[in-house]
Amino acid sequence: AARQRDRAAAANEQSPATVAFLQQMLASVDPGERGPAVTVREVLDEAAVRVETELAGQPLVQASLRTTIGRTYLSLGLLDASETQLRRALEQRREIRGPRTRDVAYSLSDLGDLLYARQSLDEAQAAIEQALDIFREVSGASSTDTANGLTRLGGVQWAKGELEAAEQAPRQALAIRREAPAATRA
């Protein structure tokens, strides 16, 4: 109960700072100020600098925003920039929350996605397996988080040519999803 209370308090503390930061970030795209040719990359680069300087005393907010920035860099194929943000978010979450929390597992999953995109398959698998282990512990073996982790793991195993294992992980994920109540299926 105390952990849930602390988590809720931290979330309430983070929300206004996150919203304010994102509003400022989006306002910076104003074509009246910067012209119509501003790129997503430019906005992300500026946001990454601002996270570091303007939110220095709010590491959980930083970690959350770094994750968003890192995922967006990843979706644009900017792997180096993505890796910087995702690794720092993981570091911050481990420092503040501890090594075995849901937030850390999400960061490990994101890092696994990045490493997969880099074709660093052994490292991707290791990150995803760490995340999966944490998800099983904190969310349960039958959670959506666990199912998503298994699906990611199967993708990496497939890319590595580990076909038998690659077949088993998604089957386990499917079984979890089938057993989940209809309202919670993703």
mmCIF file of C-alpha atoms in Angstrom:
data_model
loop_
_atom_site.group_PDB
_atom_site.id
_atom_site.type_symbol
_atom_site.label_atom_id
_atom_site.label_comp_id
_atom_site.label_asym_id
_atom_site.label_seq_id
_atom_site.Cartn_x
_atom_site.Cartn_y
_atom_site.Cartn_z
ATOM 1 C CA ALA A 1 0.000 0.000 0.000
ATOM 2 C CA ALA A 2 2.838 2.375 0.855
ATOM 3 C CA ARG A 3 4.539 1.636 -2.467
ATOM 4 C CA GLN A 4 1.328 2.341 -4.377
ATOM 5 C CA ARG A 5 0.819 5.573 -2.429
ATOM 6 C CA ASP A 6 4.391 6.683 -3.211
ATOM 7 C CA ARG A 7 3.973 5.773 -6.869
ATOM 8 C CA ALA A 8 0.708 7.745 -7.086
ATOM 9 C CA ALA A 9 2.300 10.758 -5.387
ATOM 10 C CA ALA A 10 5.252 10.637 -7.776
ATOM 11 C CA ALA A 11 2.902 10.401 -10.772
ATOM 12 C CA ASN A 12 0.903 13.401 -9.553
ATOM 13 C CA GLU A 13 4.143 15.328 -9.135
ATOM 14 C CA GLN A 14 5.411 14.395 -12.599
ATOM 15 C CA SER A 15 2.249 15.130 -14.588
ATOM 16 C CA PRO A 16 2.190 18.945 -14.423
ATOM 17 C CA ALA A 17 5.917 19.212 -15.168
ATOM 18 C CA THR A 18 5.617 16.810 -18.096
ATOM 19 C CA VAL A 19 2.602 18.603 -19.549
ATOM 20 C CA ALA A 20 4.246 22.014 -19.211
ATOM 21 C CA PHE A 21 7.426 20.762 -20.861
ATOM 22 C CA LEU A 22 5.548 19.187 -23.779
ATOM 23 C CA GLN A 23 3.454 22.330 -24.270
ATOM 24 C CA GLN A 24 6.612 24.427 -24.469
ATOM 25 C CA MET A 25 8.217 21.924 -26.811
ATOM 26 C CA LEU A 26 5.253 21.981 -29.176
ATOM 27 C CA ALA A 27 4.996 25.776 -28.986
ATOM 28 C CA SER A 28 8.606 25.958 -30.174
ATOM 29 C CA VAL A 29 7.431 24.654 -33.526
ATOM 30 C CA ASP A 30 5.500 27.881 -34.175
ATOM 31 C CA PRO A 31 6.124 28.685 -37.855
ATOM 32 C CA GLY A 32 5.760 32.385 -37.047
ATOM 33 C CA GLU A 33 8.926 32.193 -34.976
ATOM 34 C CA ARG A 34 11.003 29.547 -36.729
ATOM 35 C CA GLY A 35 9.612 29.399 -40.222
ATOM 36 C CA PRO A 36 7.715 26.522 -41.801
ATOM 37 C CA ALA A 37 10.760 24.296 -42.324
ATOM 38 C CA VAL A 38 11.423 23.310 -38.690
ATOM 39 C CA THR A 39 12.085 19.579 -38.494
ATOM 40 C CA VAL A 40 11.076 16.994 -35.932
ATOM 41 C CA ARG A 41 14.761 16.332 -35.405
ATOM 42 C CA GLU A 42 15.407 19.964 -34.499
ATOM 43 C CA VAL A 43 12.559 19.973 -32.008
ATOM 44 C CA LEU A 44 13.777 16.715 -30.459
ATOM 45 C CA ASP A 45 17.369 17.925 -30.255
ATOM 46 C CA GLU A 46 16.253 21.088 -28.465
ATOM 47 C CA ALA A 47 13.981 19.102 -26.159
ATOM 48 C CA ALA A 48 16.838 16.764 -25.236
ATOM 49 C CA VAL A 49 18.980 19.729 -24.189
ATOM 50 C CA ARG A 50 16.120 21.353 -22.297
ATOM 51 C CA VAL A 51 15.357 18.128 -20.392
ATOM 52 C CA GLU A 52 18.921 18.103 -19.153
ATOM 53 C CA THR A 53 19.009 21.722 -18.056
ATOM 54 C CA GLU A 54 15.471 22.766 -17.140
ATOM 55 C CA LEU A 55 14.435 19.598 -15.321
ATOM 56 C CA ALA A 56 17.691 18.825 -13.520
ATOM 57 C CA GLY A 57 15.945 18.535 -10.148
ATOM 58 C CA GLN A 58 13.215 16.221 -11.435
ATOM 59 C CA PRO A 59 14.885 12.984 -12.509
ATOM 60 C CA LEU A 60 11.670 10.963 -12.869
ATOM 61 C CA VAL A 61 10.204 13.605 -15.159
ATOM 62 C CA GLN A 62 13.499 13.619 -17.046
ATOM 63 C CA ALA A 63 13.400 9.837 -17.409
ATOM 64 C CA SER A 64 9.839 9.918 -18.705
ATOM 65 C CA LEU A 65 10.587 12.634 -21.239
ATOM 66 C CA ARG A 66 13.885 11.019 -22.264
ATOM 67 C CA THR A 67 11.930 7.842 -22.976
ATOM 68 C CA THR A 68 9.495 9.715 -25.210
ATOM 69 C CA ILE A 69 12.303 11.547 -26.983
ATOM 70 C CA GLY A 70 14.325 8.329 -27.346
ATOM 71 C CA ARG A 71 11.389 6.401 -28.793
ATOM 72 C CA THR A 72 10.713 9.201 -31.246
ATOM 73 C CA TYR A 73 14.353 9.290 -32.341
ATOM 74 C CA LEU A 74 14.124 5.510 -32.789
ATOM 75 C CA SER A 75 11.023 5.811 -34.956
ATOM 76 C CA LEU A 76 12.928 8.304 -37.124
ATOM 77 C CA GLY A 77 15.877 5.912 -37.434
ATOM 78 C CA LEU A 78 18.181 8.184 -35.420
ATOM 79 C CA LEU A 79 19.714 5.349 -33.449
ATOM 80 C CA ASP A 80 22.620 7.127 -31.763
ATOM 81 C CA ALA A 81 20.415 9.911 -30.438
ATOM 82 C CA SER A 82 17.819 7.355 -29.372
ATOM 83 C CA GLU A 83 20.368 5.258 -27.528
ATOM 84 C CA THR A 84 21.655 8.245 -25.564
ATOM 85 C CA GLN A 85 18.169 9.110 -24.336
ATOM 86 C CA LEU A 86 16.992 5.546 -23.648
ATOM 87 C CA ARG A 87 20.119 4.549 -21.747
ATOM 88 C CA ARG A 88 19.974 7.675 -19.587
ATOM 89 C CA ALA A 89 16.275 7.079 -18.830
ATOM 90 C CA LEU A 90 17.108 3.505 -17.784
ATOM 91 C CA GLU A 91 19.955 4.746 -15.577
ATOM 92 C CA GLN A 92 17.752 7.319 -13.870
ATOM 93 C CA ARG A 93 14.954 4.861 -13.264
ATOM 94 C CA ARG A 94 17.347 2.325 -11.759
ATOM 95 C CA GLU A 95 18.890 4.980 -9.512
ATOM 96 C CA ILE A 96 15.557 6.283 -8.246
ATOM 97 C CA ARG A 97 13.188 3.325 -8.360
ATOM 98 C CA GLY A 98 15.608 0.454 -7.894
ATOM 99 C CA PRO A 99 16.698 -2.278 -10.286
ATOM 100 C CA ARG A 100 13.509 -4.366 -10.391
ATOM 101 C CA THR A 101 10.533 -2.130 -11.095
ATOM 102 C CA ARG A 102 8.023 -1.911 -13.908
ATOM 103 C CA ASP A 103 9.538 1.404 -15.103
ATOM 104 C CA VAL A 104 12.964 -0.210 -15.346
ATOM 105 C CA ALA A 105 11.459 -3.110 -17.291
ATOM 106 C CA TYR A 106 9.813 -0.694 -19.736
ATOM 107 C CA SER A 107 13.156 1.050 -20.216
ATOM 108 C CA LEU A 108 14.870 -2.299 -20.813
ATOM 109 C CA SER A 109 12.204 -3.161 -23.395
ATOM 110 C CA ASP A 110 12.774 0.146 -25.167
ATOM 111 C CA LEU A 111 16.511 -0.467 -25.130
ATOM 112 C CA GLY A 112 15.869 -3.945 -26.539
ATOM 113 C CA ASP A 113 13.901 -2.389 -29.409
ATOM 114 C CA LEU A 114 16.764 -0.015 -30.131
ATOM 115 C CA LEU A 115 19.354 -2.802 -30.034
ATOM 116 C CA TYR A 116 17.151 -4.887 -32.333
ATOM 117 C CA ALA A 117 17.050 -1.965 -34.776
ATOM 118 C CA ARG A 118 20.866 -1.833 -34.606
ATOM 119 C CA GLN A 119 20.940 -5.592 -35.266
ATOM 120 C CA SER A 120 22.788 -6.095 -31.974
ATOM 121 C CA LEU A 121 20.644 -9.149 -31.473
ATOM 122 C CA ASP A 122 22.439 -10.769 -28.532
ATOM 123 C CA GLU A 123 22.306 -7.498 -26.592
ATOM 124 C CA ALA A 124 18.676 -6.958 -27.599
ATOM 125 C CA GLN A 125 17.785 -10.427 -26.370
ATOM 126 C CA ALA A 126 19.579 -9.855 -23.056
ATOM 127 C CA ALA A 127 17.745 -6.559 -22.455
ATOM 128 C CA ILE A 128 14.373 -8.054 -23.347
ATOM 129 C CA GLU A 129 14.969 -11.122 -21.178
ATOM 130 C CA GLN A 130 15.860 -8.852 -18.230
ATOM 131 C CA ALA A 131 12.671 -6.873 -18.815
ATOM 132 C CA LEU A 132 10.647 -10.059 -19.094
ATOM 133 C CA ASP A 133 12.069 -11.383 -15.835
ATOM 134 C CA ILE A 134 11.090 -8.159 -14.065
ATOM 135 C CA PHE A 135 7.628 -8.110 -15.652
ATOM 136 C CA ARG A 136 7.003 -11.655 -14.461
ATOM 137 C CA GLU A 137 8.051 -10.657 -10.950
ATOM 138 C CA VAL A 138 6.214 -7.340 -10.596
ATOM 139 C CA SER A 139 3.281 -7.730 -12.990
ATOM 140 C CA GLY A 140 2.782 -11.484 -12.930
ATOM 141 C CA ALA A 141 3.386 -14.312 -15.348
ATOM 142 C CA SER A 142 -0.039 -13.754 -16.925
ATOM 143 C CA SER A 143 0.188 -9.990 -17.400
ATOM 144 C CA THR A 144 -0.042 -8.013 -20.611
ATOM 145 C CA ASP A 145 3.472 -6.738 -19.895
ATOM 146 C CA THR A 146 4.739 -10.326 -19.814
ATOM 147 C CA ALA A 147 2.880 -11.148 -23.034
ATOM 148 C CA ASN A 148 4.381 -8.100 -24.760
ATOM 149 C CA GLY A 149 7.845 -9.082 -23.533
ATOM 150 C CA LEU A 150 7.405 -12.593 -24.906
ATOM 151 C CA THR A 151 6.341 -11.202 -28.274
ATOM 152 C CA ARG A 152 9.457 -8.995 -28.395
ATOM 153 C CA LEU A 153 11.627 -11.938 -27.373
ATOM 154 C CA GLY A 154 10.163 -14.082 -30.136
ATOM 155 C CA GLY A 155 10.975 -11.412 -32.712
ATOM 156 C CA VAL A 156 14.608 -11.278 -31.638
ATOM 157 C CA GLN A 157 14.891 -15.060 -31.541
ATOM 158 C CA TRP A 158 13.439 -15.230 -35.054
ATOM 159 C CA ALA A 159 15.972 -12.668 -36.303
ATOM 160 C CA LYS A 160 18.749 -14.749 -34.723
ATOM 161 C CA GLY A 161 17.527 -17.881 -36.478
ATOM 162 C CA GLU A 162 16.455 -19.581 -33.228
ATOM 163 C CA LEU A 163 13.257 -20.776 -34.842
ATOM 164 C CA GLU A 164 12.036 -23.232 -32.230
ATOM 165 C CA ALA A 165 12.395 -20.707 -29.417
ATOM 166 C CA ALA A 166 10.954 -18.010 -31.674
ATOM 167 C CA GLU A 167 7.823 -20.111 -32.059
ATOM 168 C CA GLN A 168 7.404 -20.792 -28.334
ATOM 169 C CA ALA A 169 7.597 -17.226 -27.023
ATOM 170 C CA PRO A 170 4.709 -15.852 -29.139
ATOM 171 C CA ARG A 171 2.644 -18.960 -28.373
ATOM 172 C CA GLN A 172 3.074 -18.233 -24.664
ATOM 173 C CA ALA A 173 2.134 -14.598 -25.283
ATOM 174 C CA LEU A 174 -0.977 -15.659 -27.180
ATOM 175 C CA ALA A 175 -2.012 -18.002 -24.369
ATOM 176 C CA ILE A 176 -1.667 -15.163 -21.850
ATOM 177 C CA ARG A 177 -3.740 -12.839 -24.018
ATOM 178 C CA ARG A 178 -6.453 -15.461 -24.517
ATOM 179 C CA GLU A 179 -6.729 -15.994 -20.774
ATOM 180 C CA ALA A 180 -6.917 -12.283 -19.991
ATOM 181 C CA PRO A 181 -10.362 -10.809 -19.362
ATOM 182 C CA ALA A 182 -11.776 -9.271 -22.551
ATOM 183 C CA ALA A 183 -11.662 -5.758 -21.052
ATOM 184 C CA THR A 184 -7.892 -5.930 -20.521
ATOM 185 C CA ARG A 185 -6.810 -7.435 -23.839
ATOM 186 C CA ALA A 186 -4.444 -5.260 -25.840
#
